[in-house]
Short mmCIF file of C-alpha atoms and ligand atoms in Angstrom, two decimals:
data_model
loop_
_atom_site.label_atom_id
_atom_site.label_comp_id
_atom_site.label_asym_id
_atom_site.label_seq_id
_atom_site.Cartn_x
_atom_site.Cartn_y
_atom_site.Cartn_z
CA UNK L 900 194.92 -0.14 31.82
CA UNK L 901 195.59 1.52 28.47
CA UNK L 902 198.01 -0.05 26.02
CA UNK L 903 199.43 3.28 24.78
CA UNK L 904 202.30 5.32 26.28
CA UNK L 905 201.36 7.43 29.34
CA UNK L 906 201.35 10.78 27.54
CA UNK L 907 199.09 9.31 24.89
CA UNK L 908 196.74 7.46 27.17
CA UNK L 909 193.12 8.26 27.72
CA UNK L 910 191.68 9.40 31.03
CA UNK L 911 190.98 6.44 33.26
CA UNK L 912 187.54 5.65 34.61
CA UNK L 913 188.79 5.97 38.19
CA UNK L 914 190.45 9.36 37.56
CA UNK L 915 187.31 10.69 35.89
CA UNK L 916 185.19 9.80 38.90
CA UNK L 917 187.76 11.01 41.43
CA UNK L 918 188.15 14.45 39.83
CA UNK L 919 184.37 14.83 39.73
CA UNK L 920 184.09 13.88 43.41
CA UNK L 921 186.79 16.37 44.47
CA UNK L 922 185.11 19.09 42.41
CA UNK L 923 181.73 18.35 44.04
CA UNK L 924 183.22 18.19 47.53
CA UNK L 925 184.73 21.65 46.93
CA UNK L 926 181.24 22.98 46.15
CA UNK L 927 181.40 22.59 42.37
CA UNK L 928 178.25 22.39 40.26
CA UNK L 929 177.07 18.91 39.28
CA UNK L 930 177.36 19.77 35.57
CA UNK L 931 180.07 18.01 33.66
CA UNK L 932 180.75 18.01 29.93
CA UNK L 933 182.54 15.24 28.08
CA UNK L 934 183.87 17.15 25.12
CA UNK L 935 186.55 17.59 22.52
CA UNK L 936 188.47 15.79 21.33
CA UNK L 937 186.07 12.98 20.32
CA UNK L 938 184.70 11.43 23.56
CA UNK L 939 183.02 8.47 21.86
CA UNK L 940 186.52 7.11 21.09
CA UNK L 941 187.13 6.70 24.82
CA UNK L 942 187.61 3.32 26.44
CA UNK L 943 189.23 1.99 29.55
CA UNK L 944 189.69 -1.76 29.34
CA UNK L 945 186.23 -3.17 28.71
CA UNK L 946 184.51 0.09 29.67
CA UNK L 947 183.10 2.40 26.99
CA UNK L 948 181.66 5.94 26.94
CA UNK L 949 178.22 4.89 28.19
CA UNK L 950 179.79 3.13 31.19
CA UNK L 951 181.60 6.33 32.12
CA UNK L 952 178.42 8.37 31.73
CA UNK L 953 176.54 5.89 33.94
CA UNK L 954 179.29 5.98 36.58
CA UNK L 955 179.32 9.78 36.70
CA UNK L 956 175.52 9.90 36.85
CA UNK L 957 175.53 7.40 39.73
CA UNK L 958 177.97 9.68 41.57
CA UNK L 959 175.50 12.56 41.34
CA UNK L 960 176.76 14.39 38.23
CA UNK L 961 174.61 15.76 35.42
CA UNK L 962 176.49 14.61 32.35
CA UNK L 963 176.44 16.13 28.86
CA UNK L 964 178.58 15.29 25.85
CA UNK L 965 179.83 16.99 22.70
CA UNK L 966 180.52 14.70 19.76
CA UNK L 967 181.40 14.98 16.08
CA UNK L 968 178.71 12.34 15.50
CA UNK L 969 180.89 9.90 13.58
CA UNK L 970 180.37 7.06 16.07
CA UNK L 971 176.97 8.12 17.32
CA UNK L 972 174.76 5.53 15.69
CA UNK L 973 176.48 2.72 17.59
CA UNK L 974 176.43 4.57 20.93
CA UNK L 975 173.19 6.55 21.10
CA UNK L 976 171.00 3.91 22.72
CA UNK L 977 173.55 3.10 25.42
CA UNK L 978 174.11 6.81 26.16
CA UNK L 979 170.38 7.30 26.63
CA UNK L 980 170.18 4.30 28.96
CA UNK L 981 173.20 5.60 30.90
CA UNK L 982 171.40 8.85 31.72
CA UNK L 983 173.14 11.37 29.46
CA UNK L 984 171.34 14.68 30.02
CA UNK L 985 172.27 16.44 26.77
CA UNK L 986 174.07 15.49 23.60
CA UNK L 987 175.74 18.28 21.60
CA UNK L 988 176.48 17.38 18.02
CA UNK L 989 178.91 19.40 15.91
CA UNK L 990 176.99 20.07 12.70
CA UNK L 991 178.89 22.59 10.62
CA UNK L 992 177.26 21.99 7.26
CA UNK L 993 174.33 20.19 5.66
CA UNK L 994 176.25 19.57 2.43
CA UNK L 995 177.86 16.08 2.22
CA UNK L 996 180.78 17.30 0.10
CA UNK L 997 181.56 20.20 2.40
CA UNK L 998 181.23 17.82 5.33
CA UNK L 999 183.92 15.61 3.83
CA UNK L 1000 186.10 18.63 3.06
CA UNK L 1001 185.85 19.75 6.67
CA UNK L 1002 186.32 16.39 8.38
CA UNK L 1003 188.88 14.93 5.97
CA UNK L 1004 187.20 11.57 5.48
CA UNK L 1005 183.83 11.74 7.24
CA UNK L 1006 180.77 10.26 5.57
CA UNK L 1007 177.70 12.47 5.89
CA UNK L 1008 175.37 9.45 5.63
CA UNK L 1009 176.94 7.92 8.75
CA UNK L 1010 176.73 11.27 10.48
CA UNK L 1011 173.08 11.65 9.56
CA UNK L 1012 172.29 8.10 10.69
CA UNK L 1013 173.82 9.02 14.04
CA UNK L 1014 171.59 12.08 14.40
CA UNK L 1015 168.48 10.09 13.47
CA UNK L 1016 169.37 7.32 15.91
CA UNK L 1017 169.90 9.83 18.71
CA UNK L 1018 166.54 11.42 17.95
CA UNK L 1019 164.80 8.04 17.81
CA UNK L 1020 166.13 6.83 21.16
CA UNK L 1021 164.91 10.07 22.78
CA UNK L 1022 168.22 11.80 23.61
CA UNK L 1023 167.97 15.52 24.22
CA UNK L 1024 170.02 17.09 21.43
CA UNK L 1025 171.66 20.41 20.73
CA UNK L 1026 173.74 21.32 17.68
CA UNK L 1027 176.98 23.31 17.46
CA UNK L 1028 177.95 25.16 14.33
CA UNK L 1029 181.12 27.20 13.87
CA UNK L 1030 180.49 30.15 11.60
CA UNK L 1031 182.84 30.48 8.64
CA UNK L 1032 182.74 33.37 6.26
CA UNK L 1033 181.22 32.30 2.94
CA UNK L 1034 179.79 29.04 4.35
CA UNK L 1035 176.42 29.97 5.83
CA UNK L 1036 174.02 29.59 2.90
CA UNK L 1037 172.64 26.26 4.15
CA UNK L 1038 171.50 27.60 7.53
CA UNK L 1039 167.78 27.59 6.57
CA UNK L 1040 167.87 23.81 6.14
CA UNK L 1041 169.44 23.43 9.55
CA UNK L 1042 166.95 25.80 11.14
CA UNK L 1043 164.08 23.78 9.70
CA UNK L 1044 165.40 20.68 11.43
CA UNK L 1045 166.01 22.50 14.71
CA UNK L 1046 162.48 23.92 14.70
CA UNK L 1047 160.76 20.69 13.82
CA UNK L 1048 162.62 18.82 16.57
CA UNK L 1049 162.30 21.61 19.13
CA UNK L 1050 166.06 21.58 19.47
CA UNK L 1051 168.85 24.14 19.87
CA UNK L 1052 171.46 25.43 17.45
CA UNK L 1053 174.45 27.23 18.93
CA UNK L 1054 176.33 29.46 16.52
CA UNK L 1055 179.97 29.58 17.56
CA UNK L 1056 182.67 32.09 16.76
CA UNK L 1057 185.70 30.76 14.93
CA UNK L 1058 188.38 30.79 17.63
CA UNK L 1059 191.69 32.48 16.94
CA UNK L 1060 194.82 30.35 17.14
CA UNK L 1061 198.43 31.18 16.25
CA UNK L 1062 198.20 28.62 13.43
CA UNK L 1063 195.27 30.40 11.80
CA UNK L 1064 196.27 33.97 12.58
CA UNK L 1065 197.38 35.00 9.06
CA UNK L 1066 193.96 34.27 7.52
CA UNK L 1067 191.74 34.62 10.57
CA UNK L 1068 190.24 37.91 9.42
CA UNK L 1069 189.29 36.36 6.08
CA UNK L 1070 187.58 33.38 7.67
CA UNK L 1071 185.93 34.87 10.73
CA UNK L 1072 182.19 35.37 10.36
CA UNK L 1073 180.51 37.73 12.80
CA UNK L 1074 177.27 36.11 13.99
CA UNK L 1075 175.27 39.35 13.78
CA UNK L 1076 174.69 39.58 10.02
CA UNK L 1077 174.02 35.83 9.96
CA UNK L 1078 171.38 36.16 12.63
CA UNK L 1079 169.93 39.21 10.90
CA UNK L 1080 169.57 37.39 7.58
CA UNK L 1081 168.61 33.87 8.61
CA UNK L 1082 167.40 33.80 12.20
CA UNK L 1083 165.55 37.03 12.97
CA UNK L 1084 162.86 36.48 10.30
CA UNK L 1085 161.98 33.23 12.11
CA UNK L 1086 162.25 34.62 15.63
CA UNK L 1087 159.26 35.15 17.92
CA UNK L 1088 161.16 36.21 21.06
CA UNK L 1089 164.69 37.30 21.99
CA UNK L 1090 166.05 36.39 25.41
CA UNK L 1091 169.25 37.67 27.00
CA UNK L 1092 170.98 35.36 29.46
CA UNK L 1093 173.63 36.44 31.93
CA UNK L 1094 175.81 34.28 34.16
CA UNK L 1095 177.83 35.02 37.27
CA UNK L 1096 180.78 33.72 35.29
CA UNK L 1097 181.11 33.00 31.58
CA UNK L 1098 180.00 34.79 28.46
CA UNK L 1099 176.56 36.35 28.16
CA UNK L 1100 174.26 34.73 25.64
CA UNK L 1101 171.39 35.72 23.41
CA UNK L 1102 168.72 33.19 22.64
CA UNK L 1103 166.44 33.53 19.61
CA UNK L 1104 163.27 31.51 20.11
CA UNK L 1105 161.97 30.35 16.76
CA UNK L 1106 158.44 30.25 15.46
CA UNK L 1107 157.44 26.60 15.39
CA UNK L 1108 159.82 25.54 18.19
CA UNK L 1109 163.49 25.37 19.05
CA UNK L 1110 165.96 28.19 19.43
CA UNK L 1111 169.29 29.58 18.24
CA UNK L 1112 171.89 30.72 20.74
CA UNK L 1113 175.01 32.86 20.47
CA UNK L 1114 177.67 33.77 23.03
CA UNK L 1115 178.89 37.35 23.18
CA UNK L 1116 182.62 36.75 23.03
CA UNK L 1117 183.71 40.19 21.89
CA UNK L 1118 182.16 42.13 24.77
CA UNK L 1119 183.96 40.41 27.63
CA UNK L 1120 185.51 42.56 30.35
CA UNK L 1121 189.25 41.81 30.30
CA UNK L 1122 190.30 44.19 33.04
CA UNK L 1123 190.56 41.52 35.76
CA UNK L 1124 193.35 39.10 36.52
CA UNK L 1125 194.71 37.19 34.52
CA UNK L 1126 193.19 38.72 31.34
CA UNK L 1127 194.46 42.22 32.11
CA UNK L 1128 198.07 41.27 31.31
CA UNK L 1129 197.41 38.43 28.86
CA UNK L 1130 199.09 38.74 25.45
CA UNK L 1131 195.97 37.23 23.84
CA UNK L 1132 193.40 39.64 25.20
CA UNK L 1133 193.04 41.31 21.78
CA UNK L 1134 192.04 38.10 19.99
CA UNK L 1135 190.54 35.96 22.73
CA UNK L 1136 186.78 35.30 22.55
CA UNK L 1137 186.50 33.20 25.71
CA UNK L 1138 185.78 34.50 29.16
CA UNK L 1139 188.14 33.35 31.85
CA UNK L 1140 186.28 30.64 33.76
CA UNK L 1141 183.91 29.62 30.96
CA UNK L 1142 185.27 26.12 31.40
CA UNK L 1143 187.64 24.30 33.66
CA UNK L 1144 189.19 21.76 31.33
CA UNK L 1145 190.67 18.47 32.46
CA UNK L 1146 192.98 16.65 30.05
CA UNK L 1147 193.52 12.89 29.88
CA UNK L 1148 196.72 13.02 31.95
CA UNK L 1149 194.92 15.30 34.43
CA UNK L 1150 196.29 18.69 33.51
CA UNK L 1151 193.71 21.31 34.37
CA UNK L 1152 193.45 24.67 32.62
CA UNK L 1153 190.94 27.42 31.86
CA UNK L 1154 191.82 28.89 28.46
CA UNK L 1155 192.85 27.00 25.35
CA UNK L 1156 195.29 29.85 24.60
CA UNK L 1157 196.89 29.77 28.05
CA UNK L 1158 198.01 26.23 28.58
CA UNK L 1159 201.00 27.76 30.37
CA UNK L 1160 198.61 28.38 33.29
CA UNK L 1161 197.76 24.71 33.66
CA UNK L 1162 197.85 22.92 36.99
CA UNK L 1163 197.95 19.28 38.03
CA UNK L 1164 194.74 17.61 39.12
CA UNK L 1165 196.92 14.63 40.00
CA UNK L 1166 198.70 16.61 42.70
CA UNK L 1167 195.36 17.79 44.02
CA UNK L 1168 193.68 14.40 44.21
CA UNK L 1169 196.82 12.80 45.65
CA UNK L 1170 196.30 15.03 48.70
CA UNK L 1171 193.48 12.68 49.75
CA UNK L 1172 191.25 14.24 52.44
CA UNK L 1173 192.75 17.69 51.73
CA UNK L 1174 192.04 17.52 48.00
CA UNK L 1175 188.93 19.72 47.93
CA UNK L 1176 190.47 22.34 50.20
CA UNK L 1177 193.58 22.38 48.00
CA UNK L 1178 191.42 22.80 44.91
CA UNK L 1179 189.60 25.77 46.42
CA UNK L 1180 192.88 27.39 47.41
CA UNK L 1181 194.25 26.94 43.92
CA UNK L 1182 191.12 28.30 42.25
CA UNK L 1183 191.18 31.28 44.57
CA UNK L 1184 194.73 32.14 43.54
CA UNK L 1185 194.06 31.65 39.81
CA UNK L 1186 190.72 33.39 39.50
CA UNK L 1187 191.15 36.64 41.37
CA UNK L 1188 189.13 35.32 44.30
CA UNK L 1189 186.07 34.39 42.20
CA UNK L 1190 186.21 30.83 43.52
CA UNK L 1191 182.57 30.42 44.49
CA UNK L 1192 181.25 31.89 41.23
CA UNK L 1193 183.49 29.56 39.28
CA UNK L 1194 182.56 26.49 41.29
CA UNK L 1195 178.85 27.18 41.06
CA UNK L 1196 178.70 28.57 37.52
CA UNK L 1197 181.70 27.15 35.66
CA UNK L 1198 181.51 23.86 33.84
CA UNK L 1199 183.92 21.01 34.38
CA UNK L 1200 184.89 19.83 30.91
CA UNK L 1201 186.71 16.55 30.37
CA UNK L 1202 188.94 15.88 27.39
CA UNK L 1203 188.81 12.10 27.65
CA UNK L 1204 191.15 11.09 24.84
CA UNK L 1205 194.32 12.74 23.49
CA UNK L 1206 193.44 12.02 19.87
CA UNK L 1207 190.66 12.53 17.37
CA UNK L 1208 189.40 10.65 14.33
CA UNK L 1209 188.73 13.94 12.49
CA UNK L 1210 191.07 16.81 11.69
CA UNK L 1211 188.74 19.67 10.83
CA UNK L 1212 189.95 22.01 8.09
CA UNK L 1213 188.37 25.13 6.70
CA UNK L 1214 186.73 23.80 3.50
CA UNK L 1215 188.80 24.48 0.41
CA UNK L 1216 191.98 25.13 2.40
CA UNK L 1217 194.77 23.29 4.19
CA UNK L 1218 194.08 25.15 7.42
CA UNK L 1219 192.92 23.36 10.54
CA UNK L 1220 190.41 25.39 12.56
CA UNK L 1221 190.41 23.14 15.64
CA UNK L 1222 191.74 25.09 18.60
CA UNK L 1223 192.86 21.84 20.19
CA UNK L 1224 195.67 21.64 17.61
CA UNK L 1225 197.69 23.89 19.90
CA UNK L 1226 197.65 21.14 22.53
CA UNK L 1227 199.64 17.94 22.81
CA UNK L 1228 197.11 15.88 20.88
CA UNK L 1229 197.15 13.60 17.87
CA UNK L 1230 195.10 14.18 14.73
CA UNK L 1231 194.92 12.13 11.55
CA UNK L 1232 197.10 13.45 8.74
CA UNK L 1233 195.58 15.22 5.76
CA UNK L 1234 197.08 15.93 2.37
CA UNK L 1235 198.37 19.47 1.91
CA UNK L 1236 196.44 21.41 -0.69
CA UNK L 1237 198.08 23.77 -3.12
CA UNK L 1238 197.53 27.50 -2.96
CA UNK L 1239 195.16 27.27 -5.89
CA UNK L 1240 192.73 25.49 -3.56
CA UNK L 1241 192.57 28.34 -1.09
CA UNK L 1242 189.45 29.53 -2.84
CA UNK L 1243 187.45 30.37 0.26
CA UNK L 1244 190.09 32.79 1.51
CA UNK L 1245 190.47 34.44 -1.88
CA UNK L 1246 186.70 34.72 -2.21
CA UNK L 1247 186.35 36.27 1.19
CA UNK L 1248 189.15 38.74 0.59
CA UNK L 1249 187.14 40.06 -2.33
CA UNK L 1250 183.95 40.50 -0.34
CA UNK L 1251 182.93 43.76 1.20
CA UNK L 1252 182.36 43.77 4.94
CA UNK L 1253 180.63 47.11 4.98
CA UNK L 1254 177.30 45.66 6.19
CA UNK L 1255 178.73 43.80 9.17
CA UNK L 1256 177.88 46.28 11.87
CA UNK L 1257 177.25 45.01 15.40
CA UNK L 1258 173.66 45.21 16.65
CA UNK L 1259 173.46 42.95 19.68
CA UNK L 1260 176.18 43.90 22.09
S1 SF4 V 1422 193.35 33.60 26.94
FE1 SF4 V 1422 192.48 33.39 29.02
S2 SF4 V 1422 193.68 34.84 30.28
FE2 SF4 V 1422 193.98 35.42 28.12
S3 SF4 V 1422 192.40 36.97 27.67
FE3 SF4 V 1422 191.55 34.96 27.11
S4 SF4 V 1422 190.40 34.26 28.94
FE4 SF4 V 1422 191.80 35.91 29.59
#
């Protein structure tokens, strides 16, 4: 159905629905996320993203999506009509120049038009922002928007990758001082949220509406299998089972750092009537017997396409922050910058971190 080589093809409509059905038959939650890379680039013949959302909704799934917003204006109305339950928009800056520096070629006006269109058609919206050291000064503007639209802003940790390891400490921004400076003065209530599986969260309800949410990635218990013996346990901020990812060619895996632990959804669904039982057996062996917690509490996350139209760099550097770069995916090229442009890293190296003490473990 796709006119690109098999390893580069997108997930098919039929595969997407079949995996969801097997997951549900095994007792999986109805929640499914269409996420990174950019899901609005997906197509299968004449079918587009809204058709896939509608098909999954018809099959009983509750469908959410995470987008970079670049193609949102053209898709928002159809997504609303298809029954999308929540749209997450990656909104890392309110500054058009920084936006272009991050995305490579993105136009903030198009991005903003997409947000306004999504608001106008009545989609439920949440925003994702990855915290970068030295790049948080515009948060008040974002919080104003979140409050006035009774929306949600999730502040995400910068994820460690081997590619970014040499400068990770200079770019990582702990969420605590950010919350203390920008969010707490606007907060009317703090709520702590636990899950049977997945990272705990703290939600800061804002005066005037909306809330900010953080995930506690640095307080995860890593004494169980497979984290106990994982070489990445010192840098990993995920909790095993946060997500069960499904790639376009139907590889399934839990952690972006442990693609070596992937399994084949294709083999599972090819088992026909035994597919759900096989899935449960496999999850049992991979998750230390926490199968039911994972099925009920974990989220099925689809990576629909093996490519992206953005290649997100840390502004002012030639360093990609996208943790999908460690996968077998295609990103648009970007010009290398010279060392003299690494100003954010140099700036951060000169800053004191003495006030960054944890307060919300
Ligand atoms: S990468 Fe996966 S297995 Fe390793 S510590 Fe993180 S969650 Fe655990």
